[in-house]
CSV table of C-alpha atoms and ligand atoms in Angstrom, one decimal:
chain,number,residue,atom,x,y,z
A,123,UNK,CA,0.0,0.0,0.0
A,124,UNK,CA,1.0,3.4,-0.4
A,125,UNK,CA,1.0,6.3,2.2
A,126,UNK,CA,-2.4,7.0,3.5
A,127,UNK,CA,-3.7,9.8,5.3
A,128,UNK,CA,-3.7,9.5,9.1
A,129,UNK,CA,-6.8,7.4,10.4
A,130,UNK,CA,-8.5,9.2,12.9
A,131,UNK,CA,-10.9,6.8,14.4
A,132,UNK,CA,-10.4,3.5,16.0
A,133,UNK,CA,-13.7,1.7,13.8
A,134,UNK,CA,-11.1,2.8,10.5
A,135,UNK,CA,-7.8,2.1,12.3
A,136,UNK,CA,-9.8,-2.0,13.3
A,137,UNK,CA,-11.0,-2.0,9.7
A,138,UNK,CA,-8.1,-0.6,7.3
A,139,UNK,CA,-4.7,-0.7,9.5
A,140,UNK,CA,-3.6,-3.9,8.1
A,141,UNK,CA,-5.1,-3.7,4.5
A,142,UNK,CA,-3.2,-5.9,2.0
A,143,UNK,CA,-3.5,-6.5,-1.8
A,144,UNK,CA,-4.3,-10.4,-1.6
A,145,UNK,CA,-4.6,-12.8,-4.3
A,146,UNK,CA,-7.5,-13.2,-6.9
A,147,UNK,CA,-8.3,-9.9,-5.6
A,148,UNK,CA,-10.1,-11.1,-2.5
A,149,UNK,CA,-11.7,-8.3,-0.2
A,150,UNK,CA,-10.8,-10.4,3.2
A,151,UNK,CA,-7.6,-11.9,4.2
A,152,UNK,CA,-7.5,-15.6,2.6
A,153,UNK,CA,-7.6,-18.4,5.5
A,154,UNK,CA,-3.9,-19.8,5.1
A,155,UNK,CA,-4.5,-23.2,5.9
A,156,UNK,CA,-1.1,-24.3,5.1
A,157,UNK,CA,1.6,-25.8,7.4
A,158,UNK,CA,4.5,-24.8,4.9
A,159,UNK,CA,5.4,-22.0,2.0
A,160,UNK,CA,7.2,-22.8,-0.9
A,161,UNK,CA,10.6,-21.1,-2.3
A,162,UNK,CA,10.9,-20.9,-5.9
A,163,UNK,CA,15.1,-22.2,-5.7
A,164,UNK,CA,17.0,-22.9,-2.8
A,165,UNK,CA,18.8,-19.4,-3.2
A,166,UNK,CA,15.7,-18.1,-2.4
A,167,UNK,CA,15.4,-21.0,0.2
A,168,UNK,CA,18.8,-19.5,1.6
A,169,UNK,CA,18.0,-15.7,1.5
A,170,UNK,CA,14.9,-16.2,3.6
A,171,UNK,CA,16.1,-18.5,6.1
A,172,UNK,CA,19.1,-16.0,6.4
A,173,UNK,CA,16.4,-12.9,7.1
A,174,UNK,CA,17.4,-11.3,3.4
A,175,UNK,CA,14.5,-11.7,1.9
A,176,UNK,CA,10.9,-11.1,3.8
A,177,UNK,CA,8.6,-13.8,3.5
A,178,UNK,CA,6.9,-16.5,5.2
A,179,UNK,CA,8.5,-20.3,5.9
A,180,UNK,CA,6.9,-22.3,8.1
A,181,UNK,CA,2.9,-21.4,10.3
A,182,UNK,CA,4.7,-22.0,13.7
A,183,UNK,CA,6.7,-18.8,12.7
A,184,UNK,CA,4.1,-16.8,11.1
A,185,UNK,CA,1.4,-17.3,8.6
A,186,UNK,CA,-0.3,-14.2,6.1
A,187,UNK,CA,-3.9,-14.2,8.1
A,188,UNK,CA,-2.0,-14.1,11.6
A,189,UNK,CA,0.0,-10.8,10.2
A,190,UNK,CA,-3.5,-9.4,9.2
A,191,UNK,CA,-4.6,-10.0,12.6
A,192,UNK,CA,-1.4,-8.8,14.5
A,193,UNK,CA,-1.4,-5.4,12.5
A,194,UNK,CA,-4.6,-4.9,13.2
A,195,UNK,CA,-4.4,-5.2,17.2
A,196,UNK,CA,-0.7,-3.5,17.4
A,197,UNK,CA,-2.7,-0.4,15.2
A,198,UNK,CA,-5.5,-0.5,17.9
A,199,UNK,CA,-2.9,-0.2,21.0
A,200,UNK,CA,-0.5,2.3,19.4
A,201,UNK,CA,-3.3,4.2,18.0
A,202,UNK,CA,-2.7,8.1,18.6
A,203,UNK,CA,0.6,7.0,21.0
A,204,UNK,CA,3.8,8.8,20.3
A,205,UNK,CA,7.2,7.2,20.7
A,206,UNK,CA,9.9,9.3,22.8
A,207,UNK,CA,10.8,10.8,19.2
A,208,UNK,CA,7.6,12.4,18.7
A,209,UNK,CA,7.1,9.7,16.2
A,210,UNK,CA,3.6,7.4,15.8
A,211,UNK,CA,4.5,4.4,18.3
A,212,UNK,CA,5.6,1.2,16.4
A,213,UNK,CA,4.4,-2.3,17.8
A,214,UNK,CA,5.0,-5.8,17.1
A,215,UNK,CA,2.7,-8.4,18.2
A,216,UNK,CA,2.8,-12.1,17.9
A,217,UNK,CA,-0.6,-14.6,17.6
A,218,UNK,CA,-0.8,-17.2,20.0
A,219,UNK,CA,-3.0,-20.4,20.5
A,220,UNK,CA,-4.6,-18.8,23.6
A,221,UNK,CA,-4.0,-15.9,26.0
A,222,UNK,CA,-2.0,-18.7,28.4
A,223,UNK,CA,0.3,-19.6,25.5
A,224,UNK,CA,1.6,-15.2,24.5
A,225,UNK,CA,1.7,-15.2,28.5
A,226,UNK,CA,4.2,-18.3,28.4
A,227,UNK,CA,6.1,-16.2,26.0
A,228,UNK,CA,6.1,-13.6,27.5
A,229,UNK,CA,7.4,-14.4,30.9
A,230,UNK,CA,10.2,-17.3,29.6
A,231,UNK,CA,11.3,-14.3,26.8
A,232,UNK,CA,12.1,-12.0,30.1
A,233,UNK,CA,13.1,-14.1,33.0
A,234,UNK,CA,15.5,-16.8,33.8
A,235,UNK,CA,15.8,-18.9,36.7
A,236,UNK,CA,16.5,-16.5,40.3
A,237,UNK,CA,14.6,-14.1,38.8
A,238,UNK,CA,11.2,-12.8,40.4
A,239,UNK,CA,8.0,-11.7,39.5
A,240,UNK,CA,6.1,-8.8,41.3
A,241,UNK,CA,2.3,-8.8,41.0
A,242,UNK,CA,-1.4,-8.1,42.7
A,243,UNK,CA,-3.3,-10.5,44.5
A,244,UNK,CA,-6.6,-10.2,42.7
A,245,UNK,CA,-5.5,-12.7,38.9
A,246,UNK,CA,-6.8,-14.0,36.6
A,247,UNK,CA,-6.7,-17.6,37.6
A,248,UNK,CA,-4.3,-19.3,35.0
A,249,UNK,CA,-2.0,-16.8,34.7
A,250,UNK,CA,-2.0,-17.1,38.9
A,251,UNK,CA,-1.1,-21.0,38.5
A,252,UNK,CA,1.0,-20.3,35.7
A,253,UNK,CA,2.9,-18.0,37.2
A,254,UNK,CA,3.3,-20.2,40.8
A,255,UNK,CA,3.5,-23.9,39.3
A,256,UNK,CA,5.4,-23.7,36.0
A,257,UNK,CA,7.3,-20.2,36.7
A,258,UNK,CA,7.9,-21.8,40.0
A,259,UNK,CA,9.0,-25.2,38.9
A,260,UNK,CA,11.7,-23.2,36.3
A,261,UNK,CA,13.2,-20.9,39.6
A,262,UNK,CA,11.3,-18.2,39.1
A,263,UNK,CA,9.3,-16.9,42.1
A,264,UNK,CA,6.5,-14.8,42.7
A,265,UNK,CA,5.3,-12.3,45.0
A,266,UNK,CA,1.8,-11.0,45.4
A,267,UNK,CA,1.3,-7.7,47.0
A,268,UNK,CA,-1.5,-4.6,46.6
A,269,UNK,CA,0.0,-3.1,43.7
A,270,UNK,CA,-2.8,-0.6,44.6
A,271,UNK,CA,-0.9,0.8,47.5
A,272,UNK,CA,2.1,2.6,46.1
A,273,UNK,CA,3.9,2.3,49.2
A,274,UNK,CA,3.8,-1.5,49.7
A,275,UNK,CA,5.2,-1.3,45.8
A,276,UNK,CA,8.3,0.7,46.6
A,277,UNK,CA,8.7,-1.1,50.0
A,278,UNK,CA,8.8,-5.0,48.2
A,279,UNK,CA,10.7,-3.6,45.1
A,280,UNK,CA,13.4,-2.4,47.9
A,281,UNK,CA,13.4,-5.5,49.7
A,282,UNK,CA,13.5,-8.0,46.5
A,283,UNK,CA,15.8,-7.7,44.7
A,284,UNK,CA,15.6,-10.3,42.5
A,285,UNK,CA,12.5,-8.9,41.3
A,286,UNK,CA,12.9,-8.1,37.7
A,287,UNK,CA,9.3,-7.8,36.6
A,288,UNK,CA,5.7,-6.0,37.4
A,289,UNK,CA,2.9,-7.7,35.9
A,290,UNK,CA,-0.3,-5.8,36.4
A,291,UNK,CA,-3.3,-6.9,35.6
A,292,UNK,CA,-6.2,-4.1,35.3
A,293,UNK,CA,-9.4,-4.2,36.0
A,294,UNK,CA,-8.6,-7.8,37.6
A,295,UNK,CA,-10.6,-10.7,37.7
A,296,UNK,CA,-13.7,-11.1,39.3
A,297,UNK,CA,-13.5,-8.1,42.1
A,298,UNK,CA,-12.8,-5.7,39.0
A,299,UNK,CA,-10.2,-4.0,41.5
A,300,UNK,CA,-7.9,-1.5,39.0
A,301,UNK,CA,-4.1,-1.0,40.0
A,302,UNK,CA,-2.8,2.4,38.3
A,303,UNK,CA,-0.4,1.8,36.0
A,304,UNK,CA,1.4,4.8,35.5
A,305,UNK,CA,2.4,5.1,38.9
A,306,UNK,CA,2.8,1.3,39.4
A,307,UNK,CA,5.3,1.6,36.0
A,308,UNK,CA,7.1,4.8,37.0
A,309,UNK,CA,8.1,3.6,40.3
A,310,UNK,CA,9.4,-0.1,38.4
A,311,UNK,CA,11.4,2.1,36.0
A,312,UNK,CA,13.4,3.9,38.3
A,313,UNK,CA,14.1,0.2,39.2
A,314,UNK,CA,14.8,-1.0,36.1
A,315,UNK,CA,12.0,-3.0,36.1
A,316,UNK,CA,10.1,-4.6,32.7
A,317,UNK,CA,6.4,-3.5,33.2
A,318,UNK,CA,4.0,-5.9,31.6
A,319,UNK,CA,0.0,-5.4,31.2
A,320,UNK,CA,-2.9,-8.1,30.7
A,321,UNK,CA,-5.1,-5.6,28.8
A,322,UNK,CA,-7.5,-8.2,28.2
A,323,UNK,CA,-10.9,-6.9,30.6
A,324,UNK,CA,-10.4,-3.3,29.0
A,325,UNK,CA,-9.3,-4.0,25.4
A,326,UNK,CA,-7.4,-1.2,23.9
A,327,UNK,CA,-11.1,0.8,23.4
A,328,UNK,CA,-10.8,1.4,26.7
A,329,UNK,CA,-7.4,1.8,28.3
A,330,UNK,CA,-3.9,1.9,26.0
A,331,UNK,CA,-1.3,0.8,28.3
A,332,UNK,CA,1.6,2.2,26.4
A,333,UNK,CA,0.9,5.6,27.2
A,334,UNK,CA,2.5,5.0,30.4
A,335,UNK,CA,6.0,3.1,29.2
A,336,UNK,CA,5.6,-0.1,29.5
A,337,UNK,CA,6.8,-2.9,27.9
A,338,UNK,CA,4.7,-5.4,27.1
A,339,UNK,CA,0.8,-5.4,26.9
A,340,UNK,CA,-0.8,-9.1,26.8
A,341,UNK,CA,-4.3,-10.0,25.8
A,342,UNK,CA,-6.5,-12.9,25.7
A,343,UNK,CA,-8.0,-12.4,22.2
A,344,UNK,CA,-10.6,-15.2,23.0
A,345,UNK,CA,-12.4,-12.3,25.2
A,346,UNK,CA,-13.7,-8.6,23.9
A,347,UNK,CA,-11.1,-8.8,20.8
A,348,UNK,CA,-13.0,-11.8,18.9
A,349,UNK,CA,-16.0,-10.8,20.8
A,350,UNK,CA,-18.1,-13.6,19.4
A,351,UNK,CA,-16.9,-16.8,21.4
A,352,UNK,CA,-15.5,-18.7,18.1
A,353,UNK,CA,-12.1,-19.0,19.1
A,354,UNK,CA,-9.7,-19.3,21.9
A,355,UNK,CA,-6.8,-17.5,21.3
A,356,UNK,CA,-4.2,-14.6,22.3
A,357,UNK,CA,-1.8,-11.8,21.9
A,358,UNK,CA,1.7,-10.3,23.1
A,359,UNK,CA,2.5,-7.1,21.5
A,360,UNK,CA,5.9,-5.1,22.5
A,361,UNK,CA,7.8,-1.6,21.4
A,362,UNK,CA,11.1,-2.9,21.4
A,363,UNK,CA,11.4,-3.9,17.9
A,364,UNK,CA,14.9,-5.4,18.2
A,365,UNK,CA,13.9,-7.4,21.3
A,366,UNK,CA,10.6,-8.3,19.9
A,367,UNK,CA,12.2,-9.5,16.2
A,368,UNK,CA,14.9,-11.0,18.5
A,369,UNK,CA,14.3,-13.0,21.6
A,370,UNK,CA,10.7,-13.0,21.7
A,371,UNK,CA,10.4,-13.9,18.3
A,372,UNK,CA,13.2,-16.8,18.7
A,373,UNK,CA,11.5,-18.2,22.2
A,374,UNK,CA,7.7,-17.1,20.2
A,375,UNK,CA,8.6,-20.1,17.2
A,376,UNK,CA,10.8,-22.3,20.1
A,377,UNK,CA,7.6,-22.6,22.6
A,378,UNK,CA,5.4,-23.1,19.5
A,379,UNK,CA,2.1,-21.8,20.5
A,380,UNK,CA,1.2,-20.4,17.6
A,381,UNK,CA,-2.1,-19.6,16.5
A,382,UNK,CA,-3.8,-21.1,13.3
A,383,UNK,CA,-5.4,-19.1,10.4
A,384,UNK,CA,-8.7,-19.8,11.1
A,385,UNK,CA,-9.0,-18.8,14.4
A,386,UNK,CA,-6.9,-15.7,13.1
A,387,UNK,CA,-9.7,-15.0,10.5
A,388,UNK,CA,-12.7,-15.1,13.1
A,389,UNK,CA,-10.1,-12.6,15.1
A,390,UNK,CA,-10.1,-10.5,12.4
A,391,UNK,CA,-13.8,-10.7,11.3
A,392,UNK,CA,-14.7,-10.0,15.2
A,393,UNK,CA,-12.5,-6.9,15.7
A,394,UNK,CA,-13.8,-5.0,12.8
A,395,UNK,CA,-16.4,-4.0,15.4
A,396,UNK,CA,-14.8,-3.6,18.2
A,397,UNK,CA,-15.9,-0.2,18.8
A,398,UNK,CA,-19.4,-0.8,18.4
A,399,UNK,CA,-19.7,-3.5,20.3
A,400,UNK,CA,-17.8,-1.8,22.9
A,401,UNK,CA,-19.9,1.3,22.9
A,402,UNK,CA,-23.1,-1.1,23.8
A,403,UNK,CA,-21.5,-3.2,26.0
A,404,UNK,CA,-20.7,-0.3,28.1
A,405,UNK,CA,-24.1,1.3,28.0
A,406,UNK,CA,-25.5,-1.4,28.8
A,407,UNK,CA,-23.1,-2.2,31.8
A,408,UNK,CA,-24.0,1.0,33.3
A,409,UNK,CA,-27.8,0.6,33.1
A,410,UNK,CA,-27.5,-2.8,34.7
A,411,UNK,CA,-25.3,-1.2,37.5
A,412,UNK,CA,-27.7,1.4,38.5
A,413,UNK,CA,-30.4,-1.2,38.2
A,414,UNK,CA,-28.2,-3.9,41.1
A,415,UNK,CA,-27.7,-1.0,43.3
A,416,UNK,CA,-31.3,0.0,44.0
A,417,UNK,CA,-32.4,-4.1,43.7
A,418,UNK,CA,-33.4,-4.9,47.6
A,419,UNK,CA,-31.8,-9.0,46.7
A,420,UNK,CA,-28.3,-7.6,46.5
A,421,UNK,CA,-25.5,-6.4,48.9
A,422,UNK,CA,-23.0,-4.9,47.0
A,423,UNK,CA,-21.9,-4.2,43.4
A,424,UNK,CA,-18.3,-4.2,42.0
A,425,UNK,CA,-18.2,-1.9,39.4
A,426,UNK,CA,-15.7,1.0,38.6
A,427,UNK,CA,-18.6,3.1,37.5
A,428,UNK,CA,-20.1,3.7,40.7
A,429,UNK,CA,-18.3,6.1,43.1
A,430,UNK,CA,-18.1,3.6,46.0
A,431,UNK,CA,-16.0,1.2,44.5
A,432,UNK,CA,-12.6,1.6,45.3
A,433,UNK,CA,-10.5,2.0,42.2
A,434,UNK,CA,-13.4,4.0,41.0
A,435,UNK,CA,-10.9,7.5,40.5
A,436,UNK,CA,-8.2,4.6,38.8
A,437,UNK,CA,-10.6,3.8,36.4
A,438,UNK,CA,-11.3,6.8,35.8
A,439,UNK,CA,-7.9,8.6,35.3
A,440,UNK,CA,-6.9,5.7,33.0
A,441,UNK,CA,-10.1,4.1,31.1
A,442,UNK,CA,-12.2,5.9,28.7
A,443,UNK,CA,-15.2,4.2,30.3
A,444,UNK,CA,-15.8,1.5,33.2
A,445,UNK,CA,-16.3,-0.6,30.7
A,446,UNK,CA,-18.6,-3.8,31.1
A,447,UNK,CA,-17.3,-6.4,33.2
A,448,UNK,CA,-18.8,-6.3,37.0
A,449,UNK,CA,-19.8,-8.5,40.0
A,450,UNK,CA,-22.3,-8.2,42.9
A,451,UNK,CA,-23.1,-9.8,45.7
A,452,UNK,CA,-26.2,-11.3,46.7
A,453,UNK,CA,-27.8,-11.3,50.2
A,454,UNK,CA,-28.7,-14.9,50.5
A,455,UNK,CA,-24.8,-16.1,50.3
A,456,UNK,CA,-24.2,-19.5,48.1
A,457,UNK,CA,-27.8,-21.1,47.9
A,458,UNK,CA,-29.1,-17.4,46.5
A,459,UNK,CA,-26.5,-17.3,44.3
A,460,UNK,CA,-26.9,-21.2,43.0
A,461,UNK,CA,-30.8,-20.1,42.7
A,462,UNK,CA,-30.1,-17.0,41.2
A,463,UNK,CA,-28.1,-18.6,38.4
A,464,UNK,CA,-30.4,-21.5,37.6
A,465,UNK,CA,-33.4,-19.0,36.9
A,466,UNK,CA,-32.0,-16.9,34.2
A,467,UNK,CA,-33.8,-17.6,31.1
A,468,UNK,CA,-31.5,-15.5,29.0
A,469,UNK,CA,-29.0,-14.5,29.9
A,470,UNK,CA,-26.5,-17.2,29.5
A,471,UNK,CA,-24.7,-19.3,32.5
A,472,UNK,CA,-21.0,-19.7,31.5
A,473,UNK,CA,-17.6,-19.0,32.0
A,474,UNK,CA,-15.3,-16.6,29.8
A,475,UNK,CA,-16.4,-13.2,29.2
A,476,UNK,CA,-16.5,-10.4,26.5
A,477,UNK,CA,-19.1,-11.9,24.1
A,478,UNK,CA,-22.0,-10.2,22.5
A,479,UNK,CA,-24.2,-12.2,24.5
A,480,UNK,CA,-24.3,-11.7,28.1
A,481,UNK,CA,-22.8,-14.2,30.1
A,482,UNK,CA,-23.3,-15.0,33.7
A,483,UNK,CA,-20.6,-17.1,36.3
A,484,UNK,CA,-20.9,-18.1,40.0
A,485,UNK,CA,-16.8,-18.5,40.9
A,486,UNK,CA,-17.8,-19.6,44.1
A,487,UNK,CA,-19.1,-22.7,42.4
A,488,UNK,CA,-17.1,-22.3,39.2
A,489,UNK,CA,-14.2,-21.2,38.4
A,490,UNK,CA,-13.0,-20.7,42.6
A,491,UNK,CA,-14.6,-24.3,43.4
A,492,UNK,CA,-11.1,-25.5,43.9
A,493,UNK,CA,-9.9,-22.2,46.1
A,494,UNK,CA,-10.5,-22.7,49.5
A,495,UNK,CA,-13.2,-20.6,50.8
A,496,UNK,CA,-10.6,-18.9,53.1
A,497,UNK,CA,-8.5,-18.3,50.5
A,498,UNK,CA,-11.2,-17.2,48.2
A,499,UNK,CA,-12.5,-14.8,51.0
A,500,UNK,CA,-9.9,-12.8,51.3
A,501,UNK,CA,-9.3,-12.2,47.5
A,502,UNK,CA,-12.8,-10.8,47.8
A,503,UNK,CA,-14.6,-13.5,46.1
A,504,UNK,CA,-17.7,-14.1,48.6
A,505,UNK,CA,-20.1,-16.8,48.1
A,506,UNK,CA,-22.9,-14.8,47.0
A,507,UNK,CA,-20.8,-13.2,44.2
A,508,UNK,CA,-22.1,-13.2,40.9
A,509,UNK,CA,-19.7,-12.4,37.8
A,510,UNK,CA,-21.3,-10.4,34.9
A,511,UNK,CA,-20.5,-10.1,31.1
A,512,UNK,CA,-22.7,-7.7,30.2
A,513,UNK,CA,-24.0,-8.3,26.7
A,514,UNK,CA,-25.2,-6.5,23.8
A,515,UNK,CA,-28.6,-7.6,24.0
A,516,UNK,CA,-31.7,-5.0,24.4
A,517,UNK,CA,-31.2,-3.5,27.8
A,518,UNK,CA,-34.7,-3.8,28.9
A,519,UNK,CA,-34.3,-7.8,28.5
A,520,UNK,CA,-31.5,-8.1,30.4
A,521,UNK,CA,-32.7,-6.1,33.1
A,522,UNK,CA,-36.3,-8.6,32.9
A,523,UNK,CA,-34.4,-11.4,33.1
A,524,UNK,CA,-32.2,-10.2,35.8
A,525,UNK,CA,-35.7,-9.1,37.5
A,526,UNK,CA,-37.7,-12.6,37.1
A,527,UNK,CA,-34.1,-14.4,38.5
A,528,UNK,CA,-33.5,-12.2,41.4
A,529,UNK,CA,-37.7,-12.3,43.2
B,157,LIG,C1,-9.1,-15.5,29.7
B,157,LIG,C2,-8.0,-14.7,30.3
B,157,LIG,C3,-6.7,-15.1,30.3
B,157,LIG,C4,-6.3,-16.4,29.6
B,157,LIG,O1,-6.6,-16.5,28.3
B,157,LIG,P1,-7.0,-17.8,27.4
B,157,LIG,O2,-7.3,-17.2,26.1
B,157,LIG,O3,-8.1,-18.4,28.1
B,157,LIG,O4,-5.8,-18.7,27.4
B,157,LIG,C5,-5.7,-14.3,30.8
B,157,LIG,N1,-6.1,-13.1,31.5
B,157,LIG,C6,-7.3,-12.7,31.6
B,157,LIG,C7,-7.6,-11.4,32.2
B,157,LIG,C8,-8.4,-13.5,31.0
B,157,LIG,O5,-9.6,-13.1,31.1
């Protein structure tokens, strides 16, 4: 392609960042289902081996539809960033079989065994097992503090240090608690530290993490991104080219979780409307919210919307809206909460989040059934509490079918 004028918006920047000329003239990127490439000679077989010549080898180190997708999300993060040359930021991402797998590369591409990991107690749940069992098992240790309180960050920083990188994951899983990452990253800088950010609960509609110099932003595409539930899959993205073309890329094609092209393509398709969706996911999300806090059944609502949550000024100063993930606590503990569930008629009862249909979770008897309760208690994760996806479905619905469950 040749130079374009500057996209403004972030509907044209999802829809015409990574615009290609492909073959037979097809509109949409092609679905490369193809394990190999071929090279005309073996001089050209040489030249691209050698990094002389661009072009593709072998899927488990890059394919055409994964490129399409990976330009696409590194235009949506960088979009209106500047680099410290005044420069629109550059970004390279890499596709990965699931949000698990770019966190894998992620964390062996940047620490070796002695080194430690610094990060907040409220995590998604795999990446809190990854990070303890198979970080752990490699020498590489973990500490959990409240990255919330700047103090306790300084104060651990000081007294570890083997710690060589801050993973922050904002808003967090299911208490929606937000750590701020500017401060969190300026304070591991003048340590030295690598800052890394699971972007996944805000997407980069919401909240662009590399306004704030960090290194790495990770996503699990298999949530808002696809936004449709067809595919698990997931992101790293960095803005040191030379490490990212380097290491990353080297430990990327040696770990092999690669994604595949058609899981790359329904990425694609699904983040053409990412902004639309986003815009009614959130609207929604806010009309539900005011509807739990006046709803006599419940005790409590997590949401960063509402002034009395905690993080609300964090969410604020660093998200473009609360977005539409939230949680709330029911009066009647575990039995209201088992009851609660089994009455939706909509509203669907599942795991995962970020799909166009709202989805609906009990972690006490899901994904925390194996925490125990003490455990789960003091992460904040009751045994009333009720995790929301809030959907794009027609607000008064939702709020009937949260009405008929709830009395
Ligand atoms: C789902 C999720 C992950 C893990 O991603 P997978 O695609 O399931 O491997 C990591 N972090 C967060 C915040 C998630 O919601």
């Amino acid at each position: 392609m040749g130079e374009r004028f500057n996209l403004t918006g972030l509907s044209s920047v999802a829809l015409h960042a990574a615009d290609k000329q492909f073959g037979e003239s097809s509109h949409l990127p092609p679905i490369y289902a193809t394990s190999t490439f071929t090279f005309d000679n073996a001089e050209q077989g040489m030249r691209r081996f050698a990094g002389q010549e661009d072009g593709y080898i072998y899927t488990r180190w890059g394919n055409p539809t994964f490129t399409v997708a990976e330009e696409t999300i590194a235009a949506l993060e960088a979009f209106n960033i500047k680099d410290a040359n005044g420069k629109p930021l550059q970004l390279k991402a890499f596709l990965h079989a699931s949000g698990q797998a770019a966190m894998t590369t992620m964390f062996f591409a940047n620490l070796s065994a002695g080194d430690t990991v610094l990060s907040h107690f409220s995590l998604y749940g795999g990446t809190h097992e990854l990070l303890h069992k198979v970080l752990g098992q490699s020498g590489i240790n973990t500490v959990i503090a409240d990255l919330r309180d700047l103090n306790i960050v300084e104060d651990t920083i000081q007294k570890n240090p083997t710690i060589k990188l801050v993973h922050i994951e904002t808003p967090a899983n299911p208490t929606i608690q937000c750590v701020d990452i500017a401060a969190v990253s300026k304070i591991a800088k003048q340590h030295g530290l690598i800052v890394t950010v699971d972007n996944t609960f805000a997407t980069p509609y919401l909240q662009q993490p590399f306004l704030y110099d960090v290194d790495f932003v990770f996503h699990s595409t298999t949530k808002f991104l696809n936004g449709h539930g067809t595919a698990i899959g997931g992101v790293l993205l960095g803005k040191d080219l030379d490490l990212m073309n380097g290491k990353v890329y080297k430990w990327y094609k040696l770990l092999g979780g690669n994604s595949n092209a058609f899981d790359a393509f329904l990425l694609i398709m699904g983040m053409k409307t990412l902004e639309v969706r986003m815009d009614r996911h959130c609207s929604n999300a806010v009309a539900v919210a005011d509807y739990l806090i006046n709803n006599q059944a419940i005790a409590k609502v997590n949401y960063t919307g509402l002034a009395n949550h905690p993080d609300h000024a964090t969410a604020l100063k660093q998200m473009k809206h609360p977005g539409a993930m939230m949680s709330f606590e029911l009066k009647g503990g575990l039995e209201a909460g088992k009851r609660f569930i089994d009455r939706l008629q909509m509203c669907v009862r599942a795991v995962s989040l970020g799909t166009v249909d709202t989805l609906i979770s009990h972690p006490a008897s899901m994904s925390h059934f194996g925490v125990a309760r003490e455990q789960r208690l003091e992460y904040g994760i009751t045994d009333g509490l009720i995790r929301m996806s809030v959907g794009m479905e027609n607000i008064a619905d939702i709020l009937a079918d949260l009405e008929q469950a709830l009395h």
